[in-house]
């Protein structure tokens, strides 16, 4: 049986993590700039660093995607327009978005941008995927709540590129559309300022301490064969706030599995 080559997509919270990801065999990286991304607490990329990274990765035959995956406010419309204009000029391989206002602005003024639907858009059906396809999207990052069988069902009814998370931290809320941080401290996850309140220890009504809101990290390395056979386009690793060592180690494991499972599935 012939399988489409799946993309291994790694997080790059800074240039060191990008180097580690590519060095260990990632096919692509995703990163954020200093504004309008959901991980503003990490160092992210200055414009000059981003431009250099885009040029270097393209020369190496690798891809680079940019996160513009926060909700923007009307007072920020001009800044968002300027950012999209800049991105179209630099030419990343995709722009990951959540806000429909960003989608509208990009389609009307910057049609050269390849739009990827963030997992925060909560797309979990072929109907949703195909709707986005008709409105200019090139890829959908599926909702993190989907089972393997549900992913197969989506793939059977769409030709769109499908991306799914395979490793890393999970949000207590549905695909990261969370209000917990806003509720406890006024810092919105949907504005890039999540304090990861769900990672803290809480005390229950019966005085038991525990991490009641913190899900275990995702780890699907042993499910790589099933996901390849299900027709997933891109395998995404979470971790733009993680160290370069972490990124390199995880990428190496998934690279090994993607390259070798056909020869010895066990």
CSV table of C-alpha atoms in Angstrom, one decimal:
chain,number,residue,atom,x,y,z
A,1,UNK,CA,0.0,0.0,0.0
A,2,UNK,CA,1.2,3.5,-0.8
A,3,UNK,CA,1.0,6.3,1.8
A,4,UNK,CA,1.3,10.0,1.3
A,5,UNK,CA,4.4,11.3,3.1
A,6,UNK,CA,3.3,12.9,6.3
A,7,UNK,CA,4.8,16.2,7.4
A,8,UNK,CA,6.5,16.5,10.8
A,9,UNK,CA,5.8,19.9,12.1
A,10,UNK,CA,7.7,21.3,15.1
A,11,UNK,CA,7.4,24.3,17.4
A,12,UNK,CA,9.9,27.1,17.3
A,13,UNK,CA,9.5,29.5,20.3
A,14,UNK,CA,12.9,30.9,19.5
A,15,UNK,CA,15.8,30.5,17.0
A,16,UNK,CA,17.5,27.9,19.1
A,17,UNK,CA,14.4,25.7,19.1
A,18,UNK,CA,14.1,26.2,15.4
A,19,UNK,CA,17.7,25.0,14.8
A,20,UNK,CA,17.1,22.0,17.1
A,21,UNK,CA,13.9,21.0,15.2
A,22,UNK,CA,15.4,21.2,11.8
A,23,UNK,CA,18.6,19.5,13.0
A,24,UNK,CA,16.6,16.5,14.2
A,25,UNK,CA,14.6,16.2,11.0
A,26,UNK,CA,11.4,18.3,11.2
A,27,UNK,CA,9.9,19.0,7.8
A,28,UNK,CA,8.4,22.3,8.9
A,29,UNK,CA,8.3,24.7,11.9
A,30,UNK,CA,5.6,27.0,13.2
A,31,UNK,CA,6.5,30.2,15.1
A,32,UNK,CA,5.1,33.5,16.3
A,33,UNK,CA,6.2,37.1,15.9
A,34,UNK,CA,6.0,39.7,18.7
A,35,UNK,CA,2.3,40.3,18.3
A,36,UNK,CA,-1.0,38.5,17.6
A,37,UNK,CA,0.1,35.0,18.6
A,38,UNK,CA,-1.2,32.7,21.4
A,39,UNK,CA,2.2,32.4,23.1
A,40,UNK,CA,3.2,36.0,23.8
A,41,UNK,CA,5.0,34.8,27.0
A,42,UNK,CA,7.8,33.1,25.0
A,43,UNK,CA,10.5,35.0,23.3
A,44,UNK,CA,9.2,34.6,19.8
A,45,UNK,CA,10.9,36.0,16.7
A,46,UNK,CA,11.9,39.5,15.8
A,47,UNK,CA,11.2,40.5,12.2
A,48,UNK,CA,14.8,40.3,11.2
A,49,UNK,CA,15.1,36.8,12.7
A,50,UNK,CA,11.8,35.7,11.0
A,51,UNK,CA,13.0,37.0,7.6
A,52,UNK,CA,16.3,35.2,7.9
A,53,UNK,CA,14.6,32.0,9.1
A,54,UNK,CA,12.1,32.0,6.2
A,55,UNK,CA,14.9,32.4,3.6
A,56,UNK,CA,17.1,29.8,5.2
A,57,UNK,CA,14.3,27.2,5.5
A,58,UNK,CA,13.1,27.7,2.0
A,59,UNK,CA,16.7,27.2,0.7
A,60,UNK,CA,16.8,23.9,2.7
A,61,UNK,CA,13.5,22.7,1.2
A,62,UNK,CA,11.7,23.1,4.6
A,63,UNK,CA,8.5,25.0,5.4
A,64,UNK,CA,7.6,27.7,7.9
A,65,UNK,CA,4.2,28.6,9.2
A,66,UNK,CA,3.4,31.8,11.2
A,67,UNK,CA,0.8,31.9,14.1
A,68,UNK,CA,-1.6,34.8,13.9
A,69,UNK,CA,-4.0,32.9,16.1
A,70,UNK,CA,-5.4,35.4,18.6
A,71,UNK,CA,-8.6,37.4,18.6
A,72,UNK,CA,-8.0,41.1,17.6
A,73,UNK,CA,-10.0,44.1,18.6
A,74,UNK,CA,-11.2,47.0,16.4
A,75,UNK,CA,-8.6,49.4,17.7
A,76,UNK,CA,-5.9,46.9,16.4
A,77,UNK,CA,-7.3,46.6,12.9
A,78,UNK,CA,-4.6,48.8,11.4
A,79,UNK,CA,-1.8,46.9,13.1
A,80,UNK,CA,-3.3,43.6,11.9
A,81,UNK,CA,-3.5,44.9,8.3
A,82,UNK,CA,0.1,46.0,8.5
A,83,UNK,CA,1.1,42.6,9.9
A,84,UNK,CA,-0.7,40.7,7.1
A,85,UNK,CA,0.8,43.0,4.5
A,86,UNK,CA,4.3,42.3,5.9
A,87,UNK,CA,3.7,38.5,6.0
A,88,UNK,CA,2.6,38.5,2.3
A,89,UNK,CA,5.8,40.3,1.4
A,90,UNK,CA,8.1,37.9,3.3
A,91,UNK,CA,6.2,34.8,2.1
A,92,UNK,CA,5.8,32.1,4.8
A,93,UNK,CA,4.2,28.8,3.7
A,94,UNK,CA,1.1,29.3,5.8
A,95,UNK,CA,-0.6,31.6,8.3
A,96,UNK,CA,-2.4,30.0,11.2
A,97,UNK,CA,-5.5,32.0,12.1
A,98,UNK,CA,-8.5,31.8,14.5
A,99,UNK,CA,-10.3,35.2,14.1
A,100,UNK,CA,-12.8,35.5,11.2
A,101,UNK,CA,-11.8,39.2,11.0
A,102,UNK,CA,-8.3,38.1,10.1
A,103,UNK,CA,-9.7,35.7,7.5
A,104,UNK,CA,-11.8,38.4,5.9
A,105,UNK,CA,-8.9,40.9,5.9
A,106,UNK,CA,-6.5,38.3,4.4
A,107,UNK,CA,-8.9,37.2,1.7
A,108,UNK,CA,-9.8,40.7,0.6
A,109,UNK,CA,-6.4,42.3,0.6
A,110,UNK,CA,-3.7,39.6,0.8
A,111,UNK,CA,-4.9,36.6,-1.3
A,112,UNK,CA,-1.4,35.3,-1.7
A,113,UNK,CA,-1.4,34.2,2.0
A,114,UNK,CA,-2.1,30.5,2.5
A,115,UNK,CA,-4.5,30.3,5.4
A,116,UNK,CA,-4.5,27.4,7.9
A,117,UNK,CA,-7.4,27.1,10.4
A,118,UNK,CA,-6.1,27.0,13.9
A,119,UNK,CA,-7.3,24.2,16.2
A,120,UNK,CA,-9.0,27.1,18.1
A,121,UNK,CA,-11.6,27.2,15.3
A,122,UNK,CA,-12.8,23.9,16.7
A,123,UNK,CA,-13.3,22.2,13.3
A,124,UNK,CA,-14.3,18.5,13.8
A,125,UNK,CA,-16.3,17.6,10.7
A,126,UNK,CA,-15.8,17.3,7.0
A,127,UNK,CA,-18.6,19.8,6.6
A,128,UNK,CA,-16.6,22.3,8.5
A,129,UNK,CA,-13.4,21.5,6.7
A,130,UNK,CA,-15.0,21.8,3.3
A,131,UNK,CA,-16.7,25.1,4.2
A,132,UNK,CA,-13.3,26.6,5.1
A,133,UNK,CA,-11.9,25.2,1.8
A,134,UNK,CA,-14.5,27.1,-0.1
A,135,UNK,CA,-13.5,30.2,1.7
A,136,UNK,CA,-9.8,30.1,0.8
A,137,UNK,CA,-8.3,27.9,3.5
A,138,UNK,CA,-5.6,25.5,2.5
A,139,UNK,CA,-5.3,23.4,5.7
A,140,UNK,CA,-7.3,22.7,8.9
A,141,UNK,CA,-5.7,21.9,12.2
A,142,UNK,CA,-8.4,19.5,13.5
A,143,UNK,CA,-10.0,19.9,16.9
A,144,UNK,CA,-7.9,18.1,19.5
A,145,UNK,CA,-10.9,16.3,20.9
A,146,UNK,CA,-11.3,14.0,17.8
A,147,UNK,CA,-10.8,10.3,18.0
A,148,UNK,CA,-8.9,8.3,15.4
A,149,UNK,CA,-12.1,7.0,13.9
A,150,UNK,CA,-13.5,10.6,13.7
A,151,UNK,CA,-10.4,11.7,11.9
A,152,UNK,CA,-10.8,8.9,9.4
A,153,UNK,CA,-14.4,9.9,8.8
A,154,UNK,CA,-13.3,13.5,8.1
A,155,UNK,CA,-10.6,12.4,5.7
A,156,UNK,CA,-13.0,10.2,3.8
A,157,UNK,CA,-15.1,13.2,2.9
A,158,UNK,CA,-12.5,15.9,2.1
A,159,UNK,CA,-9.4,16.5,0.1
A,160,UNK,CA,-8.2,19.3,2.3
A,161,UNK,CA,-4.9,19.1,4.1
A,162,UNK,CA,-5.5,17.9,7.7
A,163,UNK,CA,-3.1,18.6,10.6
A,164,UNK,CA,-3.4,17.2,14.1
A,165,UNK,CA,-1.5,17.5,17.3
A,166,UNK,CA,0.4,14.4,18.3
A,167,UNK,CA,2.5,15.5,21.3
A,168,UNK,CA,2.6,18.1,24.0
A,169,UNK,CA,0.5,20.0,26.5
A,170,UNK,CA,-3.3,20.0,26.3
A,171,UNK,CA,-5.7,22.7,27.4
A,172,UNK,CA,-8.4,21.9,29.9
A,173,UNK,CA,-10.8,23.6,27.6
A,174,UNK,CA,-12.0,22.6,24.2
A,175,UNK,CA,-9.1,23.0,21.8
A,176,UNK,CA,-7.7,26.0,23.7
A,177,UNK,CA,-10.7,28.3,23.6
A,178,UNK,CA,-10.4,28.9,27.3
A,179,UNK,CA,-11.5,31.5,29.7
A,180,UNK,CA,-9.9,30.1,32.9
A,181,UNK,CA,-6.9,32.5,32.8
A,182,UNK,CA,-9.2,35.4,32.1
A,183,UNK,CA,-11.5,34.4,35.0
A,184,UNK,CA,-8.7,34.1,37.6
A,185,UNK,CA,-6.4,36.9,36.6
A,186,UNK,CA,-7.8,38.9,33.7
A,187,UNK,CA,-5.2,37.5,31.2
A,188,UNK,CA,-6.9,36.1,28.1
A,189,UNK,CA,-5.7,32.9,26.4
A,190,UNK,CA,-7.4,34.1,23.3
A,191,UNK,CA,-5.3,37.3,23.4
A,192,UNK,CA,-2.0,35.4,23.8
A,193,UNK,CA,-1.7,36.0,27.6
A,194,UNK,CA,-2.6,32.7,29.1
A,195,UNK,CA,-1.1,32.1,32.6
A,196,UNK,CA,-1.8,28.4,32.4
A,197,UNK,CA,-3.9,28.6,35.5
A,198,UNK,CA,-5.0,25.0,34.9
A,199,UNK,CA,-1.5,23.8,35.7
A,200,UNK,CA,-1.7,25.0,39.3
A,201,UNK,CA,-2.5,23.0,42.4
A,202,UNK,CA,-6.0,23.5,43.8
A,203,UNK,CA,-7.8,22.3,46.9
A,204,UNK,CA,-11.1,20.5,46.8
A,205,UNK,CA,-14.1,21.0,49.1
A,206,UNK,CA,-12.9,18.1,51.1
A,207,UNK,CA,-9.4,19.6,51.5
A,208,UNK,CA,-7.7,17.4,49.0
A,209,UNK,CA,-4.9,19.0,47.1
A,210,UNK,CA,-4.4,18.1,43.4
A,211,UNK,CA,-3.9,19.2,39.8
A,212,UNK,CA,-7.6,18.8,39.1
A,213,UNK,CA,-7.6,20.9,35.9
A,214,UNK,CA,-4.3,19.8,34.4
A,215,UNK,CA,-4.6,17.1,31.7
A,216,UNK,CA,-1.7,14.8,31.0
A,217,UNK,CA,0.4,15.7,28.1
A,218,UNK,CA,-0.4,14.2,24.7
A,219,UNK,CA,1.9,11.5,23.5
A,220,UNK,CA,0.9,9.6,20.4
A,221,UNK,CA,4.3,8.4,19.0
A,222,UNK,CA,3.0,4.8,19.0
A,223,UNK,CA,-0.1,5.9,17.1
A,224,UNK,CA,1.9,7.3,14.2
A,225,UNK,CA,1.2,4.3,11.9
A,226,UNK,CA,-2.5,4.6,12.4
A,227,UNK,CA,-2.5,8.3,11.8
A,228,UNK,CA,-0.5,7.9,8.6
A,229,UNK,CA,-2.9,5.3,7.4
A,230,UNK,CA,-5.8,7.6,8.3
A,231,UNK,CA,-4.5,10.1,5.9
A,232,UNK,CA,-3.3,12.9,8.2
A,233,UNK,CA,-1.2,15.4,6.3
A,234,UNK,CA,0.8,17.0,9.1
A,235,UNK,CA,1.8,15.7,12.6
A,236,UNK,CA,2.1,18.7,14.9
A,237,UNK,CA,4.2,18.9,18.1
A,238,UNK,CA,3.1,21.4,20.8
A,239,UNK,CA,5.8,23.3,22.6
A,240,UNK,CA,6.6,26.9,21.7
A,241,UNK,CA,7.4,27.6,25.4
A,242,UNK,CA,9.6,24.5,25.7
A,243,UNK,CA,13.4,24.4,25.5
A,244,UNK,CA,15.4,23.7,22.4
A,245,UNK,CA,16.6,20.4,24.0
A,246,UNK,CA,13.0,19.3,24.5
A,247,UNK,CA,12.0,20.2,20.9
A,248,UNK,CA,15.0,18.3,19.5
A,249,UNK,CA,14.4,15.2,21.6
A,250,UNK,CA,10.7,15.0,20.7
A,251,UNK,CA,11.3,15.7,17.0
A,252,UNK,CA,13.9,12.9,16.8
A,253,UNK,CA,11.5,10.4,18.3
A,254,UNK,CA,8.7,11.2,15.8
A,255,UNK,CA,11.2,11.4,12.9
A,256,UNK,CA,12.4,7.9,13.7
A,257,UNK,CA,8.9,6.5,13.9
A,258,UNK,CA,7.7,8.2,10.7
A,259,UNK,CA,10.8,6.9,8.8
A,260,UNK,CA,10.8,3.4,10.1
A,261,UNK,CA,7.3,2.1,11.1
A,262,UNK,CA,6.7,0.5,7.7
A,263,UNK,CA,9.7,-1.8,8.1
A,264,UNK,CA,9.0,-2.9,11.6
A,265,UNK,CA,5.6,-1.8,12.9
A,266,UNK,CA,6.0,-3.5,16.3
